[in-house]
Amino acid sequence: MGVGVGVLLHLVMGALIDLSPDEAHYALYASHIDWSYYDHPPLVGWLQWLFLQFGGANVWMRVVPILAWVLTAFGVMRLCDAMYPQIAKSFLFGLRVDLLLLLLSPIPHLLGFALTPDALLMPLTCWVMWLTWQLCQPDEALPKKKNANQKLASQQVNVNSNQIVTWLLLGLALGLSGLAKYTAVLLALGVVLALCHYKGWRWLLQLGPWLAFAVALLCVMPVLYWNAIHDWASFVYQANHAAGSKAWQARKLLLYVVVVIISFGLIAPWALKKYARSGKSYHANATVSVPNLSSQKTQHIAPGFLVASFGVPGVLLLFYLSGRGSTLPHWVAPFFIALVPMIAAGVVGLIAHHPRIVKSVLALQGLICAAMFALMLTGGFTSENEKQALTSPGVGVDEAAKNPFADLHGWSQAAELGVRWAKEKNVPTLAVTNWTLASRIAWYARPVPVKVVNSHGDQFDIWFGRFSPQEDVIWIDWSLMSFAPPVGDTQFARCDVLENLPVRVAGRQIAHFNLSHCQDWQGPSK
């Protein structure tokens, strides 16, 4: 029932609001299908291509993330059933604790209808963890007696065959993860850490790991090929982006940590602390029994290290990089999903001693989710006053507070109006000043090209090229990220405002667009 409610919520949100900047960017991958792309591997575009064939309406472009969220929910429950069976018997508000944690986490909900590479990594992380968990189980050796039972020998052959299949599936899961996002390398690190912990290092001498490596490498060959013919542009971009452009500051780290806690679950730090303090009891009561054929006894392995191997390295890396201001909250999502089994086990322990407090914290988390969705649908909590509603490009009035929820509305109308003006002025191209404004205009105006004035050699240059000498465009400016008209010796000769387009939601004007006819490009064409 909880999964069905989540799907319904995601469908409603997906149908009522425009694509976000990242969503539109990855949707454009589908309309410019390629082996890979400047800023990310290609899996998001390849999957969206299928639903683009149905016309590309907002709700169709939300099908993939909804399916990814559903698979994540089932993946999390499957992991918890295997690693911490007591979670399946623990319910709050009529739902399993592990599923409840997912339903009350804002960022996974957003990724459940807004496709990004992280939305794909969430279920893939569950799959990689599940396969690794199977490979970490104790070996099932044959008895050493000369008259060993033939049935046991046959069972051992089946075990070895099944293990090869598991290795091949692990290679496929890691390969698909590599096609989703470059941080998938941390999933491979988790596999190595877990297997070395539970099996020692001799597993590397088996055939299975190398088959998995070959399958994963084969999967990511399109990314390597694209980069090879584009001067390794994507790898260079990611390295520079991760390094950040500013000095490391503890203040930024603390702010990021606070945002992550609010975005993924107020109870998570408390639950992890409880788990850490009660580790031995969890390991005693929350493990899976595995038969050992050589002794006919039962062995147990504790899942805590495996869970930490997949969750902790990514969280620590992103926390460190946040000090340079180069990380976003939703990047933590796959690593949060990896930690959910441990968090859920911690919550089960907390319920036994602090049931009222746990329920209160989770209820507060639910209110945060409800408030977030309400603000998204209604366009936030601020609106433009009479003077702000008429500002020209590049003009700020009273330095009004920014409304982040206004970013979700009005882009389809602005793109449609831009296309109409382009036809009227006989101009073949639309333009924006900054690349962050380009994705939604380009998506909703397709196939009309959208060029970026302040270009830094990104994906839009690959798709649409640079301006030609004396080229005219319809330039679109957004009031909450406004720029001065691009006029000058290295830009256009002149820009004339054509129309002011107000963005109204729930009876309030929350932003506006200015559309201008910019003529005679004077700047570089390459």
mmCIF file with all atom_site columns, N, CA, C and O in Angstrom, residues 96-123:
data_model
loop_
_atom_site.group_PDB
_atom_site.id
_atom_site.type_symbol
_atom_site.label_atom_id
_atom_site.label_alt_id
_atom_site.label_comp_id
_atom_site.label_asym_id
_atom_site.label_entity_id
_atom_site.label_seq_id
_atom_site.pdbx_PDB_ins_code
_atom_site.Cartn_x
_atom_site.Cartn_y
_atom_site.Cartn_z
_atom_site.occupancy
_atom_site.B_iso_or_equiv
_atom_site.pdbx_formal_charge
_atom_site.auth_seq_id
_atom_site.auth_comp_id
_atom_site.auth_asym_id
_atom_site.auth_atom_id
_atom_site.pdbx_PDB_model_num
ATOM 1   N N  . ARG A 1 96  ? 5.963  -1.070 7.272   1.00 0.00 ? 96  ARG A N  1
ATOM 2   C CA . ARG A 1 96  ? 7.271  -1.556 7.674   1.00 0.00 ? 96  ARG A CA 1
ATOM 3   C C  . ARG A 1 96  ? 8.213  -0.382 7.903   1.00 0.00 ? 96  ARG A C  1
ATOM 4   O O  . ARG A 1 96  ? 8.165  0.623  7.191   1.00 0.00 ? 96  ARG A O  1
ATOM 5   N N  . VAL A 1 97  ? 9.089  -0.517 8.878   1.00 0.00 ? 97  VAL A N  1
ATOM 6   C CA . VAL A 1 97  ? 9.969  0.593  9.234   1.00 0.00 ? 97  VAL A CA 1
ATOM 7   C C  . VAL A 1 97  ? 10.859 0.995  8.062   1.00 0.00 ? 97  VAL A C  1
ATOM 8   O O  . VAL A 1 97  ? 11.044 2.192  7.791   1.00 0.00 ? 97  VAL A O  1
ATOM 9   N N  . ASP A 1 98  ? 11.416 0.021  7.336   1.00 0.00 ? 98  ASP A N  1
ATOM 10  C CA . ASP A 1 98  ? 12.304 0.365  6.228   1.00 0.00 ? 98  ASP A CA 1
ATOM 11  C C  . ASP A 1 98  ? 11.564 1.117  5.127   1.00 0.00 ? 98  ASP A C  1
ATOM 12  O O  . ASP A 1 98  ? 12.060 2.117  4.579   1.00 0.00 ? 98  ASP A O  1
ATOM 13  N N  . LEU A 1 99  ? 10.351 0.681  4.794   1.00 0.00 ? 99  LEU A N  1
ATOM 14  C CA . LEU A 1 99  ? 9.570  1.376  3.779   1.00 0.00 ? 99  LEU A CA 1
ATOM 15  C C  . LEU A 1 99  ? 9.132  2.751  4.270   1.00 0.00 ? 99  LEU A C  1
ATOM 16  O O  . LEU A 1 99  ? 9.121  3.726  3.498   1.00 0.00 ? 99  LEU A O  1
ATOM 17  N N  . LEU A 1 100 ? 8.812  2.854  5.547   1.00 0.00 ? 100 LEU A N  1
ATOM 18  C CA . LEU A 1 100 ? 8.404  4.139  6.104   1.00 0.00 ? 100 LEU A CA 1
ATOM 19  C C  . LEU A 1 100 ? 9.536  5.157  6.007   1.00 0.00 ? 100 LEU A C  1
ATOM 20  O O  . LEU A 1 100 ? 9.299  6.338  5.689   1.00 0.00 ? 100 LEU A O  1
ATOM 21  N N  . LEU A 1 101 ? 10.764 4.720  6.282   1.00 0.00 ? 101 LEU A N  1
ATOM 22  C CA . LEU A 1 101 ? 11.902 5.633  6.170   1.00 0.00 ? 101 LEU A CA 1
ATOM 23  C C  . LEU A 1 101 ? 12.040 6.166  4.751   1.00 0.00 ? 101 LEU A C  1
ATOM 24  O O  . LEU A 1 101 ? 12.360 7.345  4.540   1.00 0.00 ? 101 LEU A O  1
ATOM 25  N N  . LEU A 1 102 ? 11.801 5.315  3.764   1.00 0.00 ? 102 LEU A N  1
ATOM 26  C CA . LEU A 1 102 ? 11.883 5.756  2.371   1.00 0.00 ? 102 LEU A CA 1
ATOM 27  C C  . LEU A 1 102 ? 10.743 6.713  2.032   1.00 0.00 ? 102 LEU A C  1
ATOM 28  O O  . LEU A 1 102 ? 10.955 7.734  1.360   1.00 0.00 ? 102 LEU A O  1
ATOM 29  N N  . LEU A 1 103 ? 9.549  6.415  2.527   1.00 0.00 ? 103 LEU A N  1
ATOM 30  C CA . LEU A 1 103 ? 8.389  7.260  2.222   1.00 0.00 ? 103 LEU A CA 1
ATOM 31  C C  . LEU A 1 103 ? 8.484  8.639  2.880   1.00 0.00 ? 103 LEU A C  1
ATOM 32  O O  . LEU A 1 103 ? 7.903  9.599  2.384   1.00 0.00 ? 103 LEU A O  1
ATOM 33  N N  . LEU A 1 104 ? 9.217  8.736  3.981   1.00 0.00 ? 104 LEU A N  1
ATOM 34  C CA . LEU A 1 104 ? 9.323  10.007 4.694   1.00 0.00 ? 104 LEU A CA 1
ATOM 35  C C  . LEU A 1 104 ? 10.617 10.746 4.376   1.00 0.00 ? 104 LEU A C  1
ATOM 36  O O  . LEU A 1 104 ? 10.949 11.713 5.060   1.00 0.00 ? 104 LEU A O  1
ATOM 37  N N  . SER A 1 105 ? 11.306 10.323 3.343   1.00 0.00 ? 105 SER A N  1
ATOM 38  C CA . SER A 1 105 ? 12.558 10.964 2.949   1.00 0.00 ? 105 SER A CA 1
ATOM 39  C C  . SER A 1 105 ? 12.323 11.852 1.728   1.00 0.00 ? 105 SER A C  1
ATOM 40  O O  . SER A 1 105 ? 12.009 11.349 0.645   1.00 0.00 ? 105 SER A O  1
ATOM 41  N N  . PRO A 1 106 ? 12.451 13.173 1.848   1.00 0.00 ? 106 PRO A N  1
ATOM 42  C CA . PRO A 1 106 ? 12.100 14.083 0.742   1.00 0.00 ? 106 PRO A CA 1
ATOM 43  C C  . PRO A 1 106 ? 12.881 13.866 -0.547  1.00 0.00 ? 106 PRO A C  1
ATOM 44  O O  . PRO A 1 106 ? 12.292 13.829 -1.629  1.00 0.00 ? 106 PRO A O  1
ATOM 45  N N  . ILE A 1 107 ? 14.199 13.728 -0.471  1.00 0.00 ? 107 ILE A N  1
ATOM 46  C CA . ILE A 1 107 ? 14.992 13.650 -1.693  1.00 0.00 ? 107 ILE A CA 1
ATOM 47  C C  . ILE A 1 107 ? 14.680 12.396 -2.510  1.00 0.00 ? 107 ILE A C  1
ATOM 48  O O  . ILE A 1 107 ? 14.480 12.487 -3.732  1.00 0.00 ? 107 ILE A O  1
ATOM 49  N N  . PRO A 1 108 ? 14.619 11.195 -1.918  1.00 0.00 ? 108 PRO A N  1
ATOM 50  C CA . PRO A 1 108 ? 14.203 10.043 -2.730  1.00 0.00 ? 108 PRO A CA 1
ATOM 51  C C  . PRO A 1 108 ? 12.835 10.230 -3.366  1.00 0.00 ? 108 PRO A C  1
ATOM 52  O O  . PRO A 1 108 ? 12.601 9.731  -4.474  1.00 0.00 ? 108 PRO A O  1
ATOM 53  N N  . HIS A 1 109 ? 11.923 10.943 -2.688  1.00 0.00 ? 109 HIS A N  1
ATOM 54  C CA . HIS A 1 109 ? 10.628 11.238 -3.309  1.00 0.00 ? 109 HIS A CA 1
ATOM 55  C C  . HIS A 1 109 ? 10.816 12.100 -4.562  1.00 0.00 ? 109 HIS A C  1
ATOM 56  O O  . HIS A 1 109 ? 10.196 11.853 -5.603  1.00 0.00 ? 109 HIS A O  1
ATOM 57  N N  . LEU A 1 110 ? 11.650 13.126 -4.459  1.00 0.00 ? 110 LEU A N  1
ATOM 58  C CA . LEU A 1 110 ? 11.901 13.975 -5.620  1.00 0.00 ? 110 LEU A CA 1
ATOM 59  C C  . LEU A 1 110 ? 12.496 13.168 -6.771  1.00 0.00 ? 110 LEU A C  1
ATOM 60  O O  . LEU A 1 110 ? 12.102 13.336 -7.927  1.00 0.00 ? 110 LEU A O  1
ATOM 61  N N  . LEU A 1 111 ? 13.437 12.300 -6.445  1.00 0.00 ? 111 LEU A N  1
ATOM 62  C CA . LEU A 1 111 ? 14.041 11.462 -7.477  1.00 0.00 ? 111 LEU A CA 1
ATOM 63  C C  . LEU A 1 111 ? 13.065 10.415 -7.989  1.00 0.00 ? 111 LEU A C  1
ATOM 64  O O  . LEU A 1 111 ? 13.312 9.795  -9.020  1.00 0.00 ? 111 LEU A O  1
ATOM 65  N N  . GLY A 1 112 ? 11.946 10.236 -7.280  1.00 0.00 ? 112 GLY A N  1
ATOM 66  C CA . GLY A 1 112 ? 10.921 9.307  -7.717  1.00 0.00 ? 112 GLY A CA 1
ATOM 67  C C  . GLY A 1 112 ? 10.042 9.835  -8.827  1.00 0.00 ? 112 GLY A C  1
ATOM 68  O O  . GLY A 1 112 ? 9.235  9.076  -9.387  1.00 0.00 ? 112 GLY A O  1
ATOM 69  N N  . PHE A 1 113 ? 10.173 11.125 -9.170  1.00 0.00 ? 113 PHE A N  1
ATOM 70  C CA . PHE A 1 113 ? 9.472  11.632 -10.353 1.00 0.00 ? 113 PHE A CA 1
ATOM 71  C C  . PHE A 1 113 ? 10.327 12.595 -11.164 1.00 0.00 ? 113 PHE A C  1
ATOM 72  O O  . PHE A 1 113 ? 9.894  13.067 -12.225 1.00 0.00 ? 113 PHE A O  1
ATOM 73  N N  . ALA A 1 114 ? 11.546 12.864 -10.712 1.00 0.00 ? 114 ALA A N  1
ATOM 74  C CA . ALA A 1 114 ? 12.458 13.743 -11.444 1.00 0.00 ? 114 ALA A CA 1
ATOM 75  C C  . ALA A 1 114 ? 13.725 12.955 -11.754 1.00 0.00 ? 114 ALA A C  1
ATOM 76  O O  . ALA A 1 114 ? 14.549 12.733 -10.858 1.00 0.00 ? 114 ALA A O  1
ATOM 77  N N  . LEU A 1 115 ? 13.864 12.520 -12.982 1.00 0.00 ? 115 LEU A N  1
ATOM 78  C CA . LEU A 1 115 ? 14.952 11.613 -13.334 1.00 0.00 ? 115 LEU A CA 1
ATOM 79  C C  . LEU A 1 115 ? 16.304 12.318 -13.343 1.00 0.00 ? 115 LEU A C  1
ATOM 80  O O  . LEU A 1 115 ? 16.504 13.319 -14.025 1.00 0.00 ? 115 LEU A O  1
ATOM 81  N N  . THR A 1 116 ? 17.213 11.762 -12.571 1.00 0.00 ? 116 THR A N  1
ATOM 82  C CA . THR A 1 116 ? 18.627 12.121 -12.614 1.00 0.00 ? 116 THR A CA 1
ATOM 83  C C  . THR A 1 116 ? 19.412 10.811 -12.571 1.00 0.00 ? 116 THR A C  1
ATOM 84  O O  . THR A 1 116 ? 18.853 9.752  -12.269 1.00 0.00 ? 116 THR A O  1
ATOM 85  N N  . PRO A 1 117 ? 20.711 10.843 -12.825 1.00 0.00 ? 117 PRO A N  1
ATOM 86  C CA . PRO A 1 117 ? 21.491 9.608  -12.703 1.00 0.00 ? 117 PRO A CA 1
ATOM 87  C C  . PRO A 1 117 ? 21.395 8.967  -11.321 1.00 0.00 ? 117 PRO A C  1
ATOM 88  O O  . PRO A 1 117 ? 21.441 7.748  -11.187 1.00 0.00 ? 117 PRO A O  1
ATOM 89  N N  . ASP A 1 118 ? 21.228 9.802  -10.284 1.00 0.00 ? 118 ASP A N  1
ATOM 90  C CA . ASP A 1 118 ? 21.124 9.269  -8.928  1.00 0.00 ? 118 ASP A CA 1
ATOM 91  C C  . ASP A 1 118 ? 19.850 8.455  -8.752  1.00 0.00 ? 118 ASP A C  1
ATOM 92  O O  . ASP A 1 118 ? 19.828 7.497  -7.965  1.00 0.00 ? 118 ASP A O  1
ATOM 93  N N  . ALA A 1 119 ? 18.778 8.825  -9.452  1.00 0.00 ? 119 ALA A N  1
ATOM 94  C CA . ALA A 1 119 ? 17.540 8.051  -9.380  1.00 0.00 ? 119 ALA A CA 1
ATOM 95  C C  . ALA A 1 119 ? 17.757 6.639  -9.896  1.00 0.00 ? 119 ALA A C  1
ATOM 96  O O  . ALA A 1 119 ? 17.178 5.669  -9.372  1.00 0.00 ? 119 ALA A O  1
ATOM 97  N N  . LEU A 1 120 ? 18.586 6.478  -10.912 1.00 0.00 ? 120 LEU A N  1
ATOM 98  C CA . LEU A 1 120 ? 18.891 5.143  -11.434 1.00 0.00 ? 120 LEU A CA 1
ATOM 99  C C  . LEU A 1 120 ? 19.843 4.394  -10.521 1.00 0.00 ? 120 LEU A C  1
ATOM 100 O O  . LEU A 1 120 ? 19.762 3.168  -10.383 1.00 0.00 ? 120 LEU A O  1
ATOM 101 N N  . LEU A 1 121 ? 20.768 5.121  -9.889  1.00 0.00 ? 121 LEU A N  1
ATOM 102 C CA . LEU A 1 121 ? 21.733 4.461  -9.010  1.00 0.00 ? 121 LEU A CA 1
ATOM 103 C C  . LEU A 1 121 ? 21.073 3.892  -7.761  1.00 0.00 ? 121 LEU A C  1
ATOM 104 O O  . LEU A 1 121 ? 21.614 2.964  -7.148  1.00 0.00 ? 121 LEU A O  1
ATOM 105 N N  . MET A 1 122 ? 19.928 4.427  -7.339  1.00 0.00 ? 122 MET A N  1
ATOM 106 C CA . MET A 1 122 ? 19.290 3.911  -6.126  1.00 0.00 ? 122 MET A CA 1
ATOM 107 C C  . MET A 1 122 ? 18.923 2.432  -6.257  1.00 0.00 ? 122 MET A C  1
ATOM 108 O O  . MET A 1 122 ? 19.361 1.613  -5.440  1.00 0.00 ? 122 MET A O  1
ATOM 109 N N  . PRO A 1 123 ? 18.130 2.025  -7.269  1.00 0.00 ? 123 PRO A N  1
ATOM 110 C CA . PRO A 1 123 ? 17.844 0.584  -7.376  1.00 0.00 ? 123 PRO A CA 1
ATOM 111 C C  . PRO A 1 123 ? 19.062 -0.236 -7.765  1.00 0.00 ? 123 PRO A C  1
ATOM 112 O O  . PRO A 1 123 ? 19.198 -1.389 -7.338  1.00 0.00 ? 123 PRO A O  1
#
